[in-house]
Amino acid sequence: MFDAPDAPQPPKVLTTPMEIASNLRMLQESHDPLIITFQDRTQRFQSYVVDVNRENNTLALDEMIPRGGERFLEAGIPFRVEGFHEGVRIAWECTTQLSIDDTHDHRCYRGALPREVVYHQRRSAFRAALKLSHLIDVQVAGEKLKTPVKGKLLDVSATGCKLRFEGDIGENLQLGQVYERFSAALPFGQMTTPVELRYLHFEERLNITFAGLRFHNISGSVQRQVERFVYQLQREARQFDKDDDY
């Protein structure tokens, strides 16, 4: 049972500079969002990997959102970085001082590559994408929102989902906030569960906001709904790949 392809895999600790640089570069090239949390603080900040230099063993992170996190950075407070790439969790601790660099009209934070990176392939969290012609209506609501925010479901896994909203909704949603009522009109019925906002990015040229949500304290019945839907999307994707071979 534990060797099944969908079984979660134990985390690995990467220690060689080559492995570490390779995985950080993967986060950079995919523009995967990072969540930064400083020691003894609960507020979360968003960033991205913007440069990996294997020759100098250095790393650069994008300007934090919100930028107020810089005061912790300048104070030398250690922090944890966590990113996800196609269901793989990539995380590390930063205990060395990073320098603020704004010499190229783009503010970033430079420092040494981490000595260890946790690489966790969680296959049970396979992320299934929806076809653009079959996007599902979703709504995010809760006590922290004056009015519900409506959007479309782009992809989903057993642990979370990615959404698309028209326009810039950055002032409505807050990173790290838990919203009590996320609902999605799945093909076999409505699902509703609390969610935590893990990622928020406004793409100005498209006038679209992308959001990443993690299911929060999801009930067993809703979890089964989600897993059934993910399995259905996986099956459709496999059938599509099979048809494409002919």
Short mmCIF file of C-alpha atoms in Angstrom, two decimals:
data_model
loop_
_atom_site.label_atom_id
_atom_site.label_comp_id
_atom_site.label_asym_id
_atom_site.label_seq_id
_atom_site.Cartn_x
_atom_site.Cartn_y
_atom_site.Cartn_z
CA MET A 1 0.00 0.00 0.00
CA PHE A 2 2.79 2.43 0.87
CA ASP A 3 4.43 1.88 -2.54
CA ALA A 4 1.34 3.02 -4.41
CA PRO A 5 2.10 5.83 -6.89
CA ASP A 6 -0.34 8.18 -5.15
CA ALA A 7 1.12 7.59 -1.68
CA PRO A 8 2.85 10.61 -0.08
CA GLN A 9 6.64 10.34 -0.20
CA PRO A 10 8.86 11.11 2.83
CA PRO A 11 10.69 14.46 2.67
CA LYS A 12 14.31 14.57 1.49
CA VAL A 13 16.96 16.97 2.74
CA LEU A 14 19.10 18.31 -0.11
CA THR A 15 22.62 19.33 0.95
CA THR A 16 24.73 19.61 -2.21
CA PRO A 17 24.96 23.09 -3.81
CA MET A 18 24.14 21.57 -7.21
CA GLU A 19 20.86 20.00 -5.99
CA ILE A 20 19.91 23.11 -4.04
CA ALA A 21 20.62 25.50 -6.93
CA SER A 22 18.74 23.26 -9.37
CA ASN A 23 15.58 23.23 -7.26
CA LEU A 24 15.69 26.95 -6.51
CA ARG A 25 16.16 27.63 -10.22
CA MET A 26 13.08 25.53 -10.88
CA LEU A 27 11.08 27.81 -8.55
CA GLN A 28 12.54 30.84 -10.35
CA GLU A 29 11.76 29.64 -13.88
CA SER A 30 8.20 28.63 -12.97
CA HIS A 31 7.62 31.90 -11.10
CA ASP A 32 6.28 29.89 -8.16
CA PRO A 33 5.31 32.09 -5.18
CA LEU A 34 7.18 31.82 -1.88
CA ILE A 35 5.74 32.32 1.60
CA ILE A 36 8.14 33.92 4.11
CA THR A 37 7.56 33.71 7.87
CA PHE A 38 9.92 35.31 10.36
CA GLN A 39 10.90 33.64 13.62
CA ASP A 40 8.37 34.16 16.47
CA ARG A 41 5.99 36.05 14.15
CA THR A 42 2.76 34.89 12.53
CA GLN A 43 2.48 37.37 9.64
CA ARG A 44 3.30 35.95 6.22
CA PHE A 45 4.99 37.67 3.32
CA GLN A 46 5.12 36.74 -0.35
CA SER A 47 8.19 36.73 -2.56
CA TYR A 48 9.78 34.94 -5.54
CA VAL A 49 13.21 33.59 -6.45
CA VAL A 50 14.62 36.09 -8.98
CA ASP A 51 18.24 34.92 -9.28
CA VAL A 52 20.29 31.79 -8.54
CA ASN A 53 24.04 32.07 -9.07
CA ARG A 54 25.70 28.66 -8.83
CA GLU A 55 29.21 30.06 -9.40
CA ASN A 56 29.00 32.38 -6.40
CA ASN A 57 26.53 30.19 -4.47
CA THR A 58 24.20 33.17 -4.06
CA LEU A 59 20.46 33.67 -4.19
CA ALA A 60 18.20 36.70 -4.72
CA LEU A 61 14.59 37.00 -3.57
CA ASP A 62 12.07 39.49 -4.96
CA GLU A 63 10.75 42.43 -2.93
CA MET A 64 8.40 41.18 -0.22
CA ILE A 65 4.65 41.74 -0.29
CA PRO A 66 3.76 43.53 1.91
CA ARG A 67 7.05 45.40 2.00
CA GLY A 68 6.83 45.91 5.77
CA GLY A 69 8.65 42.61 6.19
CA GLU A 70 11.88 44.37 5.28
CA ARG A 71 12.21 45.73 8.82
CA PHE A 72 12.54 42.15 10.11
CA LEU A 73 15.02 41.39 7.32
CA GLU A 74 17.15 44.43 8.19
CA ALA A 75 17.05 43.44 11.87
CA GLY A 76 18.61 40.10 10.93
CA ILE A 77 15.68 38.02 12.19
CA PRO A 78 15.87 34.42 10.84
CA PHE A 79 13.02 33.37 8.57
CA ARG A 80 11.57 30.34 6.83
CA VAL A 81 10.84 30.16 3.10
CA GLU A 82 8.29 27.76 1.62
CA GLY A 83 7.33 27.22 -2.03
CA PHE A 84 5.37 24.64 -4.00
CA HIS A 85 6.13 23.37 -7.48
CA GLU A 86 3.64 20.94 -9.04
CA GLY A 87 2.81 19.35 -5.69
CA VAL A 88 6.43 19.37 -4.45
CA ARG A 89 7.08 21.36 -1.28
CA ILE A 90 10.48 23.12 -1.31
CA ALA A 91 11.43 24.85 1.95
CA TRP A 92 14.47 26.19 3.76
CA GLU A 93 15.60 28.27 6.72
CA CYS A 94 17.50 31.52 6.26
CA THR A 95 19.69 32.37 9.25
CA THR A 96 22.23 34.60 7.46
CA GLN A 97 21.79 38.31 6.75
CA LEU A 98 20.47 39.26 3.29
CA SER A 99 21.39 42.59 1.71
CA ILE A 100 18.81 44.85 0.05
CA ASP A 101 19.70 45.58 -3.57
CA ASP A 102 17.84 48.19 -5.63
CA THR A 103 20.63 49.11 -8.05
CA HIS A 104 18.81 47.83 -11.16
CA ASP A 105 15.43 49.52 -10.58
CA HIS A 106 14.12 46.27 -9.17
CA ARG A 107 14.34 45.78 -5.42
CA CYS A 108 15.54 42.37 -4.25
CA TYR A 109 17.35 40.68 -1.35
CA ARG A 110 20.69 38.95 -1.94
CA GLY A 111 22.50 36.39 0.16
CA ALA A 112 24.09 32.95 0.29
CA LEU A 113 22.38 29.81 -1.01
CA PRO A 114 20.82 27.83 1.85
CA ARG A 115 22.93 24.94 3.13
CA GLU A 116 19.91 22.63 3.32
CA VAL A 117 16.62 22.50 1.41
CA VAL A 118 13.70 20.23 2.29
CA TYR A 119 12.23 18.60 -0.83
CA HIS A 120 8.89 16.88 -0.23
CA GLN A 121 7.14 15.12 -3.13
CA ARG A 122 3.57 14.80 -1.90
CA ARG A 123 2.05 12.72 -4.66
CA SER A 124 -1.30 12.58 -2.93
CA ALA A 125 -1.55 16.29 -3.72
CA PHE A 126 -1.52 15.82 -7.49
CA ARG A 127 -2.78 19.07 -9.04
CA ALA A 128 -5.29 18.65 -11.85
CA ALA A 129 -5.90 21.51 -14.27
CA LEU A 130 -9.30 22.32 -15.75
CA LYS A 131 -9.82 22.97 -19.45
CA LEU A 132 -10.23 26.69 -20.15
CA SER A 133 -13.61 25.99 -21.73
CA HIS A 134 -14.82 24.19 -18.59
CA LEU A 135 -13.73 26.49 -15.75
CA ILE A 136 -15.88 26.25 -12.64
CA ASP A 137 -17.54 29.17 -10.83
CA VAL A 138 -16.20 29.79 -7.30
CA GLN A 139 -16.87 32.25 -4.51
CA VAL A 140 -14.77 33.32 -1.52
CA ALA A 141 -16.67 34.72 1.47
CA GLY A 142 -16.16 35.21 5.20
CA GLU A 143 -16.23 37.62 8.10
CA LYS A 144 -13.17 39.50 6.80
CA LEU A 145 -14.88 40.26 3.46
CA LYS A 146 -17.57 42.91 3.07
CA THR A 147 -18.88 41.20 -0.05
CA PRO A 148 -18.09 37.77 -1.53
CA VAL A 149 -15.47 37.63 -4.30
CA LYS A 150 -16.44 35.60 -7.37
CA GLY A 151 -14.00 33.94 -9.77
CA LYS A 152 -13.08 30.79 -11.68
CA LEU A 153 -11.35 27.56 -10.61
CA LEU A 154 -8.17 26.93 -12.66
CA ASP A 155 -6.79 23.81 -10.99
CA VAL A 156 -7.34 21.72 -7.88
CA SER A 157 -5.54 19.16 -5.72
CA ALA A 158 -6.44 17.27 -2.55
CA THR A 159 -4.92 20.11 -0.49
CA GLY A 160 -5.82 23.31 -2.36
CA CYS A 161 -6.64 25.10 -5.58
CA LYS A 162 -5.75 27.99 -7.89
CA LEU A 163 -8.30 30.66 -8.84
CA ARG A 164 -8.67 33.46 -11.37
CA PHE A 165 -10.47 36.74 -10.73
CA GLU A 166 -11.25 39.56 -13.13
CA GLY A 167 -9.47 42.83 -12.27
CA ASP A 168 -7.24 43.73 -9.33
CA ILE A 169 -8.76 42.39 -6.10
CA GLY A 170 -5.60 42.78 -4.01
CA GLU A 171 -7.33 45.22 -1.64
CA ASN A 172 -10.11 42.73 -0.90
CA LEU A 173 -8.02 39.67 0.01
CA GLN A 174 -5.15 39.38 2.48
CA LEU A 175 -2.29 36.87 2.28
CA GLY A 176 -2.37 34.32 5.10
CA GLN A 177 -6.00 35.07 5.96
CA VAL A 178 -8.49 32.24 6.51
CA TYR A 179 -11.86 32.71 4.79
CA GLU A 180 -14.66 30.62 6.24
CA ARG A 181 -16.73 29.99 3.11
CA PHE A 182 -15.08 28.98 -0.15
CA SER A 183 -17.62 27.40 -2.47
CA ALA A 184 -17.23 25.77 -5.89
CA ALA A 185 -19.92 24.46 -8.23
CA LEU A 186 -18.48 20.99 -8.89
CA PRO A 187 -20.18 18.85 -11.57
CA PHE A 188 -21.77 16.59 -8.94
CA GLY A 189 -22.74 19.23 -6.38
CA GLN A 190 -21.67 22.35 -4.50
CA MET A 191 -18.67 22.09 -2.15
CA THR A 192 -18.04 24.54 0.69
CA THR A 193 -15.02 24.68 3.00
CA PRO A 194 -12.78 27.19 4.84
CA VAL A 195 -9.60 28.14 2.94
CA GLU A 196 -6.33 29.96 3.65
CA LEU A 197 -4.99 32.43 1.08
CA ARG A 198 -1.42 31.39 0.26
CA TYR A 199 -0.72 33.29 -2.96
CA LEU A 200 -2.00 36.44 -4.66
CA HIS A 201 -0.72 38.01 -7.87
CA PHE A 202 -2.25 40.66 -10.16
CA GLU A 203 -1.24 40.32 -13.81
CA GLU A 204 -1.64 43.88 -15.06
CA ARG A 205 -1.43 43.16 -18.79
CA LEU A 206 -4.26 40.61 -18.50
CA ASN A 207 -6.21 42.57 -15.84
CA ILE A 208 -6.55 39.30 -13.92
CA THR A 209 -5.71 38.35 -10.32
CA PHE A 210 -4.46 34.81 -9.63
CA ALA A 211 -4.89 33.34 -6.15
CA GLY A 212 -3.69 30.14 -4.50
CA LEU A 213 -5.77 28.68 -1.66
CA ARG A 214 -5.09 25.86 0.77
CA PHE A 215 -8.08 23.98 2.17
CA HIS A 216 -8.34 24.70 5.92
CA ASN A 217 -9.88 22.22 8.40
CA ILE A 218 -11.69 20.52 5.53
CA SER A 219 -14.38 18.01 6.55
CA GLY A 220 -14.22 14.36 5.55
CA SER A 221 -17.25 14.59 3.24
CA VAL A 222 -15.91 17.66 1.39
CA GLN A 223 -12.44 16.04 1.16
CA ARG A 224 -14.06 13.07 -0.57
CA GLN A 225 -15.84 15.46 -2.98
CA VAL A 226 -12.52 17.10 -3.85
CA GLU A 227 -10.69 13.79 -4.29
CA ARG A 228 -13.50 12.48 -6.51
CA PHE A 229 -13.24 15.59 -8.69
CA VAL A 230 -9.42 15.40 -8.89
CA TYR A 231 -9.67 11.73 -9.87
CA GLN A 232 -12.21 12.61 -12.58
CA LEU A 233 -9.89 15.29 -14.01
CA GLN A 234 -6.92 12.87 -13.90
CA ARG A 235 -8.94 10.24 -15.78
CA GLU A 236 -10.00 12.79 -18.42
CA ALA A 237 -6.39 13.97 -18.81
CA ARG A 238 -5.15 10.39 -19.27
CA GLN A 239 -7.85 9.75 -21.88
CA PHE A 240 -6.86 12.96 -23.69
CA ASP A 241 -3.19 11.89 -23.72
CA LYS A 242 -4.18 8.44 -25.03
CA ASP A 243 -6.28 9.96 -27.84
CA ASP A 244 -3.40 12.29 -28.69
CA ASP A 245 -1.14 9.32 -29.46
CA TYR A 246 -3.15 8.39 -32.56
#
